Amino acid sequence: MASGGNDWSHEADEARGLDKYVHLCFRSNHPMEWVARQEKRITDSIFLQIHPEVLYYDGVGFTDDVSNKAGVQMHSIKEARGFIDFEVLFTRTNWRDPGVKTRLDQAEKCEVLVPNHIPLDLIRNIPNG
C-alpha cells in the first residue's frame, strides 16, 4: 500500500491538523489521485465504498476544495449542503457541457473528513488479500 500524497501534502496536512482525519471523496476519482498516478507515486487505485452513515459522525467536516489547499476551511454538514454540488455529482447531467464540466471538476475536489478512522463494518468493498 502506498500513500497518494507527496511530502508537501503530508506536511500541509500535519500543519493544519488534517492528518488526524480520513479523507474521503464523493466519486471514484479525485484530482489529487490523478496527480499521484501521473507522478507514479501510485500505480493502481482502489476506491472504497463507505456507508453514508459516516457523514453524520461527530466531528466530520466538509471542504469545498482539496482540504489542505491554502484558504480552504472545514464546514459542518449543514453548511456543506449549501456549497457541495450534489446535483452534478449524483444526477444525470451533461458532463460534455463546459459549464456542467466546470461544476463537476469543482465538486470532485470536495472532501469529507472523518476523525480518526472508519469502522470496518461501514466499508462496503474491502478487497481480498
Tab-separated table of C-alpha atoms in Angstrom:
chain	number	residue	atom	x	y	z
A	1	MET	CA	0.000	0.000	0.000
A	2	ALA	CA	1.286	3.472	-0.849
A	3	SER	CA	0.189	6.902	0.196
A	4	GLY	CA	-1.054	9.132	-2.578
A	5	GLY	CA	0.270	12.333	-1.036
A	6	ASN	CA	3.689	13.813	-1.651
A	7	ASP	CA	5.920	15.289	1.079
A	8	TRP	CA	4.391	18.758	0.723
A	9	SER	CA	0.890	17.312	1.064
A	10	HIS	CA	1.778	15.370	4.209
A	11	GLU	CA	3.428	18.427	5.752
A	12	ALA	CA	0.409	20.606	4.898
A	13	ASP	CA	-1.928	18.029	6.449
A	14	GLU	CA	0.137	17.921	9.642
A	15	ALA	CA	0.407	21.721	9.866
A	16	ARG	CA	-3.388	22.084	9.652
A	17	GLY	CA	-4.207	19.039	11.819
A	18	LEU	CA	-5.711	17.233	8.833
A	19	ASP	CA	-3.501	14.196	9.386
A	20	LYS	CA	-5.945	13.154	12.111
A	21	TYR	CA	-8.741	12.629	9.557
A	22	VAL	CA	-9.620	10.025	6.960
A	23	HIS	CA	-10.048	11.980	3.712
A	24	LEU	CA	-12.938	10.862	1.519
A	25	CYS	CA	-14.191	11.972	-1.884
A	26	PHE	CA	-17.663	11.626	-3.363
A	27	ARG	CA	-16.813	9.797	-6.591
A	28	SER	CA	-14.379	7.124	-7.729
A	29	ASN	CA	-11.808	9.682	-8.702
A	30	HIS	CA	-10.183	12.722	-7.177
A	31	PRO	CA	-7.858	15.307	-8.727
A	32	MET	CA	-5.071	14.510	-6.258
A	33	GLU	CA	-5.333	10.781	-7.049
A	34	TRP	CA	-4.882	11.625	-10.733
A	35	VAL	CA	-1.760	13.676	-9.945
A	36	ALA	CA	-0.310	10.860	-7.812
A	37	ARG	CA	-0.793	8.384	-10.681
A	38	GLN	CA	0.797	10.786	-13.188
A	39	GLU	CA	3.792	11.258	-10.885
A	40	LYS	CA	3.982	7.454	-10.446
A	41	ARG	CA	3.669	7.685	-6.647
A	42	ILE	CA	0.826	5.188	-7.020
A	43	THR	CA	0.045	2.844	-9.893
A	44	ASP	CA	-3.311	1.295	-9.027
A	45	SER	CA	-6.075	2.966	-7.083
A	46	ILE	CA	-8.776	1.248	-5.109
A	47	PHE	CA	-11.740	3.394	-4.129
A	48	LEU	CA	-13.542	2.005	-1.123
A	49	GLN	CA	-17.288	2.478	-0.821
A	50	ILE	CA	-18.131	3.930	2.572
A	51	HIS	CA	-21.606	3.784	4.109
A	52	PRO	CA	-23.147	7.292	4.178
A	53	GLU	CA	-23.689	6.939	7.939
A	54	VAL	CA	-20.178	8.378	8.470
A	55	LEU	CA	-21.412	11.747	7.205
A	56	TYR	CA	-23.262	12.198	10.485
A	57	TYR	CA	-20.470	11.198	12.883
A	58	ASP	CA	-19.406	13.774	15.456
A	59	GLY	CA	-16.544	15.893	14.195
A	60	VAL	CA	-16.978	15.114	10.487
A	61	GLY	CA	-16.047	18.069	8.321
A	62	PHE	CA	-16.570	19.015	4.699
A	63	THR	CA	-14.450	21.143	2.389
A	64	ASP	CA	-15.312	22.844	-0.880
A	65	ASP	CA	-11.892	22.091	-2.381
A	66	VAL	CA	-8.841	19.946	-1.684
A	67	SER	CA	-8.682	20.122	2.106
A	68	ASN	CA	-5.031	21.110	2.544
A	69	LYS	CA	-5.123	23.870	-0.070
A	70	ALA	CA	-4.392	27.319	1.365
A	71	GLY	CA	-7.517	29.127	2.492
A	72	VAL	CA	-9.814	26.080	2.429
A	73	GLN	CA	-11.953	25.826	5.552
A	74	MET	CA	-13.729	22.871	7.128
A	75	HIS	CA	-17.527	23.132	7.432
A	76	SER	CA	-20.400	21.284	9.079
A	77	ILE	CA	-22.766	19.056	7.124
A	78	LYS	CA	-25.426	21.753	7.351
A	79	GLU	CA	-23.079	24.285	5.736
A	80	ALA	CA	-21.867	21.725	3.158
A	81	ARG	CA	-25.392	21.321	1.814
A	82	GLY	CA	-25.085	24.909	0.598
A	83	PHE	CA	-21.856	24.523	-1.376
A	84	ILE	CA	-21.399	20.913	-2.476
A	85	ASP	CA	-22.972	20.469	-5.900
A	86	PHE	CA	-24.792	17.194	-5.264
A	87	GLU	CA	-26.803	17.613	-8.462
A	88	VAL	CA	-23.744	17.359	-10.699
A	89	LEU	CA	-22.232	14.592	-8.547
A	90	PHE	CA	-25.224	12.275	-8.301
A	91	THR	CA	-27.772	13.001	-11.023
A	92	ARG	CA	-27.688	12.754	-14.793
A	93	THR	CA	-26.140	15.904	-16.156
A	94	ASN	CA	-24.416	16.572	-19.458
A	95	TRP	CA	-20.747	16.460	-18.480
A	96	ARG	CA	-19.822	17.424	-22.057
A	97	ASP	CA	-21.393	20.837	-21.482
A	98	PRO	CA	-18.482	23.133	-20.489
A	99	GLY	CA	-20.458	24.774	-17.676
A	100	VAL	CA	-21.539	21.436	-16.231
A	101	LYS	CA	-17.990	20.054	-16.601
A	102	THR	CA	-16.640	23.033	-14.631
A	103	ARG	CA	-19.171	22.328	-11.881
A	104	LEU	CA	-18.205	18.642	-11.854
A	105	ASP	CA	-14.478	19.389	-11.710
A	106	GLN	CA	-15.024	21.620	-8.671
A	107	ALA	CA	-17.405	19.200	-6.936
A	108	GLU	CA	-14.899	16.356	-7.324
A	109	LYS	CA	-12.395	18.342	-5.260
A	110	CYS	CA	-14.753	18.472	-2.256
A	111	GLU	CA	-13.721	16.267	0.629
A	112	VAL	CA	-15.338	14.625	3.631
A	113	LEU	CA	-13.036	14.490	6.645
A	114	VAL	CA	-13.803	11.754	9.176
A	115	PRO	CA	-11.963	11.949	12.510
A	116	ASN	CA	-9.600	9.097	13.405
A	117	HIS	CA	-10.889	6.090	11.460
A	118	ILE	CA	-13.818	4.454	9.706
A	119	PRO	CA	-15.154	1.253	11.283
A	120	LEU	CA	-14.655	-1.765	9.025
A	121	ASP	CA	-18.363	-2.589	9.067
A	122	LEU	CA	-19.003	0.689	7.207
A	123	ILE	CA	-16.611	-0.162	4.360
A	124	ARG	CA	-18.608	-1.960	1.697
A	125	ASN	CA	-15.995	-3.298	-0.733
A	126	ILE	CA	-12.861	-4.278	1.139
A	127	PRO	CA	-10.615	-6.089	-1.380
A	128	ASN	CA	-9.339	-9.563	-0.540
A	129	GLY	CA	-5.652	-10.117	0.111
